[in-house]
Amino acid sequence: MPKRAVVLLPKTQEILSQMGEQIKLARLRRRLSSDLVAARAGVSRTTLWAVEKGSPSVAIGAYAAVLQALNNMDTDLLLVAKDDELGRKLQDLELPVRKRAPRQEDD
């Protein structure tokens, strides 16, 4: 079964690229080699480089492992979707919020 290509909107890809650059700069500021961070994270150097480029094909677990290897920066992941403005507005309007997305039919 061939792998599906990850298709992102340009803005989302820009955000991932910026996040990768920030991870790389954090590693360099700490004067840690790519070999050391990859070993600490339990990933290959190739995967680390993909993380530092903001590749959308890298699993989020690899991003978390690299952040953890940079002296526990993985706690920053708790900030993702912390302030859900749209969700709170929907809740305030007492609109029904589904617990699951509707099932999609394959074409």
Short mmCIF file of the N, C-alpha and C atoms (twelve columns), coordinates in Angstrom:
data_MODEL
# 
_entry.id   MODEL 
# 
loop_
_atom_site.group_PDB 
_atom_site.id 
_atom_site.type_symbol 
_atom_site.label_atom_id 
_atom_site.label_alt_id 
_atom_site.label_comp_id 
_atom_site.label_asym_id 
_atom_site.label_seq_id 
_atom_site.Cartn_x 
_atom_site.Cartn_y 
_atom_site.Cartn_z 
_atom_site.pdbx_PDB_model_num 
ATOM 1   N N  . MET A 1   0.846   -1.178 0.000  1 
ATOM 2   C CA . MET A 1   0.000   0.000  0.000  1 
ATOM 3   C C  . MET A 1   0.890   1.238  0.000  1 
ATOM 4   N N  . PRO A 2   0.777   2.107  -1.007 1 
ATOM 5   C CA . PRO A 2   1.636   3.298  -1.074 1 
ATOM 6   C C  . PRO A 2   1.270   4.302  0.008  1 
ATOM 7   N N  . LYS A 3   2.289   5.024  0.455  1 
ATOM 8   C CA . LYS A 3   2.077   6.056  1.466  1 
ATOM 9   C C  . LYS A 3   1.352   7.242  0.851  1 
ATOM 10  N N  . ARG A 4   0.439   7.787  1.589  1 
ATOM 11  C CA . ARG A 4   -0.266  8.983  1.130  1 
ATOM 12  C C  . ARG A 4   0.582   10.216 1.416  1 
ATOM 13  N N  . ALA A 5   0.608   11.129 0.485  1 
ATOM 14  C CA . ALA A 5   1.331   12.381 0.696  1 
ATOM 15  C C  . ALA A 5   0.501   13.280 1.604  1 
ATOM 16  N N  . VAL A 6   1.166   13.943 2.513  1 
ATOM 17  C CA . VAL A 6   0.486   14.868 3.413  1 
ATOM 18  C C  . VAL A 6   0.317   16.186 2.677  1 
ATOM 19  N N  . VAL A 7   -0.924  16.637 2.563  1 
ATOM 20  C CA . VAL A 7   -1.214  17.887 1.869  1 
ATOM 21  C C  . VAL A 7   -1.661  18.914 2.904  1 
ATOM 22  N N  . LEU A 8   -0.922  20.008 2.970  1 
ATOM 23  C CA . LEU A 8   -1.231  21.069 3.933  1 
ATOM 24  C C  . LEU A 8   -1.489  22.374 3.212  1 
ATOM 25  N N  . LEU A 9   -2.257  23.213 3.851  1 
ATOM 26  C CA . LEU A 9   -2.411  24.576 3.353  1 
ATOM 27  C C  . LEU A 9   -1.080  25.295 3.514  1 
ATOM 28  N N  . PRO A 10  -0.778  26.246 2.636  1 
ATOM 29  C CA . PRO A 10  0.510   26.943 2.723  1 
ATOM 30  C C  . PRO A 10  0.771   27.574 4.093  1 
ATOM 31  N N  . LYS A 11  -0.239  28.133 4.714  1 
ATOM 32  C CA . LYS A 11  -0.057  28.762 6.034  1 
ATOM 33  C C  . LYS A 11  0.334   27.721 7.081  1 
ATOM 34  N N  . THR A 12  -0.279  26.544 7.026  1 
ATOM 35  C CA . THR A 12  0.050   25.487 7.969  1 
ATOM 36  C C  . THR A 12  1.476   25.001 7.749  1 
ATOM 37  N N  . GLN A 13  1.884   24.858 6.485  1 
ATOM 38  C CA . GLN A 13  3.251   24.456 6.186  1 
ATOM 39  C C  . GLN A 13  4.236   25.506 6.684  1 
ATOM 40  N N  . GLU A 14  3.877   26.769 6.566  1 
ATOM 41  C CA . GLU A 14  4.724   27.858 7.057  1 
ATOM 42  C C  . GLU A 14  4.892   27.765 8.577  1 
ATOM 43  N N  . ILE A 15  3.820   27.441 9.271  1 
ATOM 44  C CA . ILE A 15  3.866   27.295 10.731 1 
ATOM 45  C C  . ILE A 15  4.773   26.133 11.114 1 
ATOM 46  N N  . LEU A 16  4.629   24.995 10.418 1 
ATOM 47  C CA . LEU A 16  5.489   23.841 10.691 1 
ATOM 48  C C  . LEU A 16  6.956   24.171 10.432 1 
ATOM 49  N N  . SER A 17  7.218   24.874 9.344  1 
ATOM 50  C CA . SER A 17  8.599   25.251 9.029  1 
ATOM 51  C C  . SER A 17  9.175   26.153 10.107 1 
ATOM 52  N N  . GLN A 18  8.371   27.099 10.578 1 
ATOM 53  C CA . GLN A 18  8.820   28.000 11.643 1 
ATOM 54  C C  . GLN A 18  9.071   27.215 12.929 1 
ATOM 55  N N  . MET A 19  8.202   26.263 13.232 1 
ATOM 56  C CA . MET A 19  8.392   25.452 14.433 1 
ATOM 57  C C  . MET A 19  9.683   24.641 14.316 1 
ATOM 58  N N  . GLY A 20  9.938   24.069 13.154 1 
ATOM 59  C CA . GLY A 20  11.170  23.320 12.943 1 
ATOM 60  C C  . GLY A 20  12.399  24.186 13.123 1 
ATOM 61  N N  . GLU A 21  12.341  25.395 12.593 1 
ATOM 62  C CA . GLU A 21  13.465  26.332 12.730 1 
ATOM 63  C C  . GLU A 21  13.684  26.683 14.205 1 
ATOM 64  N N  . GLN A 22  12.606  26.872 14.951 1 
ATOM 65  C CA . GLN A 22  12.726  27.186 16.377 1 
ATOM 66  C C  . GLN A 22  13.331  26.017 17.152 1 
ATOM 67  N N  . ILE A 23  12.971  24.795 16.772 1 
ATOM 68  C CA . ILE A 23  13.558  23.611 17.411 1 
ATOM 69  C C  . ILE A 23  15.049  23.552 17.113 1 
ATOM 70  N N  . LYS A 24  15.420  23.818 15.867 1 
ATOM 71  C CA . LYS A 24  16.835  23.803 15.488 1 
ATOM 72  C C  . LYS A 24  17.615  24.865 16.268 1 
ATOM 73  N N  . LEU A 25  17.060  26.073 16.354 1 
ATOM 74  C CA . LEU A 25  17.733  27.144 17.085 1 
ATOM 75  C C  . LEU A 25  17.866  26.802 18.569 1 
ATOM 76  N N  . ALA A 26  16.853  26.144 19.146 1 
ATOM 77  C CA . ALA A 26  16.928  25.727 20.555 1 
ATOM 78  C C  . ALA A 26  18.071  24.731 20.744 1 
ATOM 79  N N  . ARG A 27  18.229  23.817 19.796 1 
ATOM 80  C CA . ARG A 27  19.327  22.845 19.877 1 
ATOM 81  C C  . ARG A 27  20.673  23.539 19.768 1 
ATOM 82  N N  . LEU A 28  20.783  24.464 18.828 1 
ATOM 83  C CA . LEU A 28  22.055  25.164 18.628 1 
ATOM 84  C C  . LEU A 28  22.402  26.062 19.811 1 
ATOM 85  N N  . ARG A 29  21.410  26.725 20.401 1 
ATOM 86  C CA . ARG A 29  21.662  27.569 21.572 1 
ATOM 87  C C  . ARG A 29  22.183  26.742 22.738 1 
ATOM 88  N N  . ARG A 30  21.730  25.499 22.820 1 
ATOM 89  C CA . ARG A 30  22.177  24.611 23.895 1 
ATOM 90  C C  . ARG A 30  23.501  23.931 23.551 1 
ATOM 91  N N  . ARG A 31  23.992  24.210 22.346 1 
ATOM 92  C CA . ARG A 31  25.253  23.627 21.857 1 
ATOM 93  C C  . ARG A 31  25.225  22.104 21.892 1 
ATOM 94  N N  . LEU A 32  24.089  21.555 21.445 1 
ATOM 95  C CA . LEU A 32  23.926  20.110 21.382 1 
ATOM 96  C C  . LEU A 32  24.055  19.665 19.926 1 
ATOM 97  N N  . SER A 33  24.801  18.598 19.700 1 
ATOM 98  C CA . SER A 33  24.966  18.100 18.335 1 
ATOM 99  C C  . SER A 33  23.696  17.382 17.892 1 
ATOM 100 N N  . SER A 34  23.526  17.287 16.587 1 
ATOM 101 C CA . SER A 34  22.366  16.572 16.058 1 
ATOM 102 C C  . SER A 34  22.440  15.093 16.432 1 
ATOM 103 N N  . ASP A 35  23.653  14.533 16.475 1 
ATOM 104 C CA . ASP A 35  23.813  13.133 16.882 1 
ATOM 105 C C  . ASP A 35  23.320  12.913 18.307 1 
ATOM 106 N N  . LEU A 36  23.693  13.809 19.222 1 
ATOM 107 C CA . LEU A 36  23.311  13.671 20.624 1 
ATOM 108 C C  . LEU A 36  21.797  13.796 20.804 1 
ATOM 109 N N  . VAL A 37  21.196  14.808 20.173 1 
ATOM 110 C CA . VAL A 37  19.748  15.027 20.316 1 
ATOM 111 C C  . VAL A 37  18.981  13.864 19.697 1 
ATOM 112 N N  . ALA A 38  19.419  13.394 18.544 1 
ATOM 113 C CA . ALA A 38  18.759  12.256 17.906 1 
ATOM 114 C C  . ALA A 38  18.836  11.025 18.805 1 
ATOM 115 N N  . ALA A 39  20.008  10.786 19.401 1 
ATOM 116 C CA . ALA A 39  20.167  9.636  20.298 1 
ATOM 117 C C  . ALA A 39  19.275  9.773  21.531 1 
ATOM 118 N N  . ARG A 40  19.251  10.963 22.129 1 
ATOM 119 C CA . ARG A 40  18.402  11.192 23.312 1 
ATOM 120 C C  . ARG A 40  16.927  11.007 22.983 1 
ATOM 121 N N  . ALA A 41  16.537  11.448 21.782 1 
ATOM 122 C CA . ALA A 41  15.134  11.371 21.375 1 
ATOM 123 C C  . ALA A 41  14.757  9.973  20.881 1 
ATOM 124 N N  . GLY A 42  15.763  9.151  20.585 1 
ATOM 125 C CA . GLY A 42  15.478  7.818  20.068 1 
ATOM 126 C C  . GLY A 42  15.031  7.826  18.623 1 
ATOM 127 N N  . VAL A 43  15.504  8.810  17.867 1 
ATOM 128 C CA . VAL A 43  15.180  8.911  16.443 1 
ATOM 129 C C  . VAL A 43  16.482  8.962  15.655 1 
ATOM 130 N N  . SER A 44  16.373  8.774  14.363 1 
ATOM 131 C CA . SER A 44  17.565  8.865  13.519 1 
ATOM 132 C C  . SER A 44  17.909  10.333 13.276 1 
ATOM 133 N N  . ARG A 45  19.145  10.576 12.838 1 
ATOM 134 C CA . ARG A 45  19.528  11.949 12.487 1 
ATOM 135 C C  . ARG A 45  18.665  12.456 11.343 1 
ATOM 136 N N  . THR A 46  18.307  11.574 10.418 1 
ATOM 137 C CA . THR A 46  17.449  11.966 9.294  1 
ATOM 138 C C  . THR A 46  16.100  12.463 9.796  1 
ATOM 139 N N  . THR A 47  15.539  11.768 10.788 1 
ATOM 140 C CA . THR A 47  14.259  12.206 11.359 1 
ATOM 141 C C  . THR A 47  14.424  13.534 12.079 1 
ATOM 142 N N  . LEU A 48  15.516  13.696 12.809 1 
ATOM 143 C CA . LEU A 48  15.767  14.975 13.481 1 
ATOM 144 C C  . LEU A 48  15.844  16.102 12.458 1 
ATOM 145 N N  . TRP A 49  16.560  15.869 11.368 1 
ATOM 146 C CA . TRP A 49  16.662  16.902 10.329 1 
ATOM 147 C C  . TRP A 49  15.290  17.220 9.737  1 
ATOM 148 N N  . ALA A 50  14.452  16.182 9.558  1 
ATOM 149 C CA . ALA A 50  13.099  16.412 9.042  1 
ATOM 150 C C  . ALA A 50  12.284  17.240 10.028 1 
ATOM 151 N N  . VAL A 51  12.444  16.975 11.325 1 
ATOM 152 C CA . VAL A 51  11.759  17.770 12.353 1 
ATOM 153 C C  . VAL A 51  12.219  19.219 12.268 1 
ATOM 154 N N  . GLU A 52  13.533  19.418 12.137 1 
ATOM 155 C CA . GLU A 52  14.073  20.778 12.095 1 
ATOM 156 C C  . GLU A 52  13.696  21.517 10.805 1 
ATOM 157 N N  . LYS A 53  13.258  20.797 9.803  1 
ATOM 158 C CA . LYS A 53  12.761  21.427 8.573  1 
ATOM 159 C C  . LYS A 53  11.252  21.635 8.611  1 
ATOM 160 N N  . GLY A 54  10.593  21.064 9.627  1 
ATOM 161 C CA . GLY A 54  9.145   21.201 9.737  1 
ATOM 162 C C  . GLY A 54  8.401   20.282 8.795  1 
ATOM 163 N N  . SER A 55  8.923   19.110 8.568  1 
ATOM 164 C CA . SER A 55  8.302   18.159 7.652  1 
ATOM 165 C C  . SER A 55  6.951   17.675 8.197  1 
ATOM 166 N N  . PRO A 56  5.898   17.732 7.369  1 
ATOM 167 C CA . PRO A 56  4.594   17.268 7.823  1 
ATOM 168 C C  . PRO A 56  4.480   15.750 7.867  1 
ATOM 169 N N  . SER A 57  5.431   15.037 7.290  1 
ATOM 170 C CA . SER A 57  5.346   13.573 7.271  1 
ATOM 171 C C  . SER A 57  5.924   12.932 8.532  1 
ATOM 172 N N  . VAL A 58  6.532   13.734 9.400  1 
ATOM 173 C CA . VAL A 58  7.089   13.212 10.648 1 
ATOM 174 C C  . VAL A 58  5.972   13.129 11.685 1 
ATOM 175 N N  . ALA A 59  5.924   12.008 12.395 1 
ATOM 176 C CA . ALA A 59  4.887   11.809 13.416 1 
ATOM 177 C C  . ALA A 59  5.058   12.815 14.543 1 
ATOM 178 N N  . ILE A 60  3.952   13.201 15.137 1 
ATOM 179 C CA . ILE A 60  4.004   14.170 16.232 1 
ATOM 180 C C  . ILE A 60  4.786   13.611 17.416 1 
ATOM 181 N N  . GLY A 61  4.812   12.291 17.547 1 
ATOM 182 C CA . GLY A 61  5.589   11.675 18.616 1 
ATOM 183 C C  . GLY A 61  7.075   11.951 18.467 1 
ATOM 184 N N  . ALA A 62  7.554   12.017 17.223 1 
ATOM 185 C CA . ALA A 62  8.967   12.339 16.987 1 
ATOM 186 C C  . ALA A 62  9.243   13.789 17.372 1 
ATOM 187 N N  . TYR A 63  8.323   14.698 17.032 1 
ATOM 188 C CA . TYR A 63  8.481   16.093 17.447 1 
ATOM 189 C C  . TYR A 63  8.544   16.169 18.975 1 
ATOM 190 N N  . ALA A 64  7.639   15.444 19.655 1 
ATOM 191 C CA . ALA A 64  7.611   15.459 21.123 1 
ATOM 192 C C  . ALA A 64  8.898   14.887 21.705 1 
ATOM 193 N N  . ALA A 65  9.416   13.816 21.108 1 
ATOM 194 C CA . ALA A 65  10.647  13.195 21.607 1 
ATOM 195 C C  . ALA A 65  11.833  14.143 21.460 1 
ATOM 196 N N  . VAL A 66  11.894  14.859 20.336 1 
ATOM 197 C CA . VAL A 66  12.984  15.816 20.125 1 
ATOM 198 C C  . VAL A 66  12.865  16.964 21.124 1 
ATOM 199 N N  . LEU A 67  11.661  17.462 21.331 1 
ATOM 200 C CA . LEU A 67  11.471  18.541 22.308 1 
ATOM 201 C C  . LEU A 67  11.857  18.080 23.715 1 
ATOM 202 N N  . GLN A 68  11.528  16.843 24.054 1 
ATOM 203 C CA . GLN A 68  11.891  16.318 25.361 1 
ATOM 204 C C  . GLN A 68  13.408  16.195 25.477 1 
ATOM 205 N N  . ALA A 69  14.065  15.815 24.403 1 
ATOM 206 C CA . ALA A 69  15.526  15.678 24.398 1 
ATOM 207 C C  . ALA A 69  16.229  17.023 24.562 1 
ATOM 208 N N  . LEU A 70  15.519  18.103 24.275 1 
ATOM 209 C CA . LEU A 70  16.074  19.452 24.448 1 
ATOM 210 C C  . LEU A 70  15.753  19.966 25.848 1 
ATOM 211 N N  . ASN A 71  15.938  19.125 26.830 1 
ATOM 212 C CA . ASN A 71  15.741  19.476 28.242 1 
ATOM 213 C C  . ASN A 71  14.294  19.811 28.577 1 
ATOM 214 N N  . ASN A 72  13.428  18.862 28.288 1 
ATOM 215 C CA . ASN A 72  12.013  18.912 28.702 1 
ATOM 216 C C  . ASN A 72  11.203  20.048 28.094 1 
ATOM 217 N N  . MET A 73  11.486  20.393 26.855 1 
ATOM 218 C CA . MET A 73  10.681  21.410 26.176 1 
ATOM 219 C C  . MET A 73  9.330   20.852 25.712 1 
ATOM 220 N N  . ASP A 74  9.101   19.549 25.900 1 
ATOM 221 C CA . ASP A 74  7.857   18.938 25.459 1 
ATOM 222 C C  . ASP A 74  6.645   19.433 26.233 1 
ATOM 223 N N  . THR A 75  6.839   20.032 27.389 1 
ATOM 224 C CA . THR A 75  5.701   20.565 28.141 1 
ATOM 225 C C  . THR A 75  5.018   21.705 27.386 1 
ATOM 226 N N  . ASP A 76  5.732   22.317 26.431 1 
ATOM 227 C CA . ASP A 76  5.128   23.364 25.611 1 
ATOM 228 C C  . ASP A 76  3.986   22.818 24.754 1 
ATOM 229 N N  . LEU A 77  3.954   21.519 24.517 1 
ATOM 230 C CA . LEU A 77  2.874   20.921 23.735 1 
ATOM 231 C C  . LEU A 77  1.522   21.093 24.420 1 
ATOM 232 N N  . LEU A 78  1.544   21.300 25.732 1 
ATOM 233 C CA . LEU A 78  0.290   21.516 26.456 1 
ATOM 234 C C  . LEU A 78  -0.375  22.835 26.064 1 
ATOM 235 N N  . LEU A 79  0.372   23.714 25.426 1 
ATOM 236 C CA . LEU A 79  -0.188  24.997 25.014 1 
ATOM 237 C C  . LEU A 79  -0.992  24.898 23.718 1 
ATOM 238 N N  . VAL A 80  -0.839  23.767 23.003 1 
ATOM 239 C CA . VAL A 80  -1.561  23.591 21.742 1 
ATOM 240 C C  . VAL A 80  -3.053  23.503 22.031 1 
ATOM 241 N N  . ALA A 81  -3.813  24.345 21.372 1 
ATOM 242 C CA . ALA A 81  -5.279  24.402 21.494 1 
ATOM 243 C C  . ALA A 81  -5.749  24.683 22.917 1 
ATOM 244 N N  . LYS A 82  -4.898  25.310 23.712 1 
ATOM 245 C CA . LYS A 82  -5.260  25.614 25.097 1 
ATOM 246 C C  . LYS A 82  -6.421  26.609 25.158 1 
ATOM 247 N N  . ASP A 83  -6.338  27.652 24.364 1 
ATOM 248 C CA . ASP A 83  -7.402  28.650 24.358 1 
ATOM 249 C C  . ASP A 83  -8.190  28.498 23.061 1 
ATOM 250 N N  . ASP A 84  -9.245  27.719 23.117 1 
ATOM 251 C CA . ASP A 84  -10.076 27.402 21.965 1 
ATOM 252 C C  . ASP A 84  -11.216 28.407 21.860 1 
ATOM 253 N N  . GLU A 85  -10.932 29.548 21.217 1 
ATOM 254 C CA . GLU A 85  -11.922 30.629 21.148 1 
ATOM 255 C C  . GLU A 85  -13.207 30.193 20.453 1 
ATOM 256 N N  . LEU A 86  -13.091 29.556 19.294 1 
ATOM 257 C CA . LEU A 86  -14.291 29.130 18.567 1 
ATOM 258 C C  . LEU A 86  -15.089 28.128 19.394 1 
ATOM 259 N N  . GLY A 87  -14.403 27.170 19.992 1 
ATOM 260 C CA . GLY A 87  -15.095 26.180 20.819 1 
ATOM 261 C C  . GLY A 87  -15.829 26.817 21.982 1 
ATOM 262 N N  . ARG A 88  -15.193 27.800 22.590 1 
ATOM 263 C CA . ARG A 88  -15.840 28.487 23.719 1 
ATOM 264 C C  . ARG A 88  -17.057 29.303 23.259 1 
ATOM 265 N N  . LYS A 89  -16.953 29.934 22.090 1 
ATOM 266 C CA . LYS A 89  -18.099 30.686 21.563 1 
ATOM 267 C C  . LYS A 89  -19.259 29.752 21.266 1 
ATOM 268 N N  . LEU A 90  -18.958 28.585 20.664 1 
ATOM 269 C CA . LEU A 90  -20.013 27.607 20.403 1 
ATOM 270 C C  . LEU A 90  -20.636 27.119 21.703 1 
ATOM 271 N N  . GLN A 91  -19.798 26.900 22.695 1 
ATOM 272 C CA . GLN A 91  -20.295 26.463 23.997 1 
ATOM 273 C C  . GLN A 91  -21.171 27.546 24.614 1 
ATOM 274 N N  . ASP A 92  -20.736 28.794 24.483 1 
ATOM 275 C CA . ASP A 92  -21.515 29.899 25.040 1 
ATOM 276 C C  . ASP A 92  -22.864 30.044 24.350 1 
ATOM 277 N N  . LEU A 93  -22.910 29.727 23.070 1 
ATOM 278 C CA . LEU A 93  -24.166 29.803 22.329 1 
ATOM 279 C C  . LEU A 93  -25.053 28.589 22.572 1 
ATOM 280 N N  . GLU A 94  -24.528 27.639 23.343 1 
ATOM 281 C CA . GLU A 94  -25.216 26.394 23.662 1 
ATOM 282 C C  . GLU A 94  -25.608 25.616 22.421 1 
ATOM 283 N N  . LEU A 95  -24.752 25.704 21.411 1 
ATOM 284 C CA . LEU A 95  -24.971 24.895 20.225 1 
ATOM 285 C C  . LEU A 95  -24.514 23.479 20.538 1 
ATOM 286 N N  . PRO A 96  -25.194 22.498 19.976 1 
ATOM 287 C CA . PRO A 96  -24.758 21.130 20.260 1 
ATOM 288 C C  . PRO A 96  -23.372 20.882 19.641 1 
ATOM 289 N N  . VAL A 97  -22.484 20.369 20.454 1 
ATOM 290 C CA . VAL A 97  -21.142 20.058 19.989 1 
ATOM 291 C C  . VAL A 97  -21.034 18.543 19.942 1 
ATOM 292 N N  . ARG A 98  -20.801 18.016 18.746 1 
ATOM 293 C CA . ARG A 98  -20.703 16.564 18.571 1 
ATOM 294 C C  . ARG A 98  -19.422 16.048 19.204 1 
ATOM 295 N N  . LYS A 99  -19.501 14.868 19.767 1 
ATOM 296 C CA . LYS A 99  -18.312 14.249 20.342 1 
ATOM 297 C C  . LYS A 99  -17.471 13.581 19.263 1 
ATOM 298 N N  . ARG A 100 -18.075 13.311 18.125 1 
ATOM 299 C CA . ARG A 100 -17.387 12.695 16.999 1 
ATOM 300 C C  . ARG A 100 -17.726 13.447 15.722 1 
ATOM 301 N N  . ALA A 101 -16.793 13.431 14.821 1 
ATOM 302 C CA . ALA A 101 -17.044 13.998 13.503 1 
ATOM 303 C C  . ALA A 101 -17.935 13.013 12.737 1 
ATOM 304 N N  . PRO A 102 -18.762 13.510 11.826 1 
ATOM 305 C CA . PRO A 102 -19.588 12.594 11.045 1 
ATOM 306 C C  . PRO A 102 -18.724 11.686 10.180 1 
ATOM 307 N N  . ARG A 103 -19.166 10.480 9.968  1 
ATOM 308 C CA . ARG A 103 -18.436 9.513  9.151  1 
ATOM 309 C C  . ARG A 103 -18.432 9.986  7.706  1 
ATOM 310 N N  . GLN A 104 -17.254 9.939  7.092  1 
ATOM 311 C CA . GLN A 104 -17.138 10.374 5.700  1 
ATOM 312 C C  . GLN A 104 -17.227 9.170  4.782  1 
ATOM 313 N N  . GLU A 105 -17.926 9.344  3.702  1 
ATOM 314 C CA . GLU A 105 -18.055 8.292  2.703  1 
ATOM 315 C C  . GLU A 105 -16.886 8.375  1.746  1 
ATOM 316 N N  . ASP A 106 -16.311 7.242  1.364  1 
ATOM 317 C CA . ASP A 106 -15.256 7.219  0.342  1 
ATOM 318 C C  . ASP A 106 -15.890 7.382  -1.025 1 
ATOM 319 N N  . ASP A 107 -15.249 8.175  -1.856 1 
ATOM 320 C CA . ASP A 107 -15.790 8.396  -3.208 1 
ATOM 321 C C  . ASP A 107 -15.480 7.243  -4.114 1 
# 
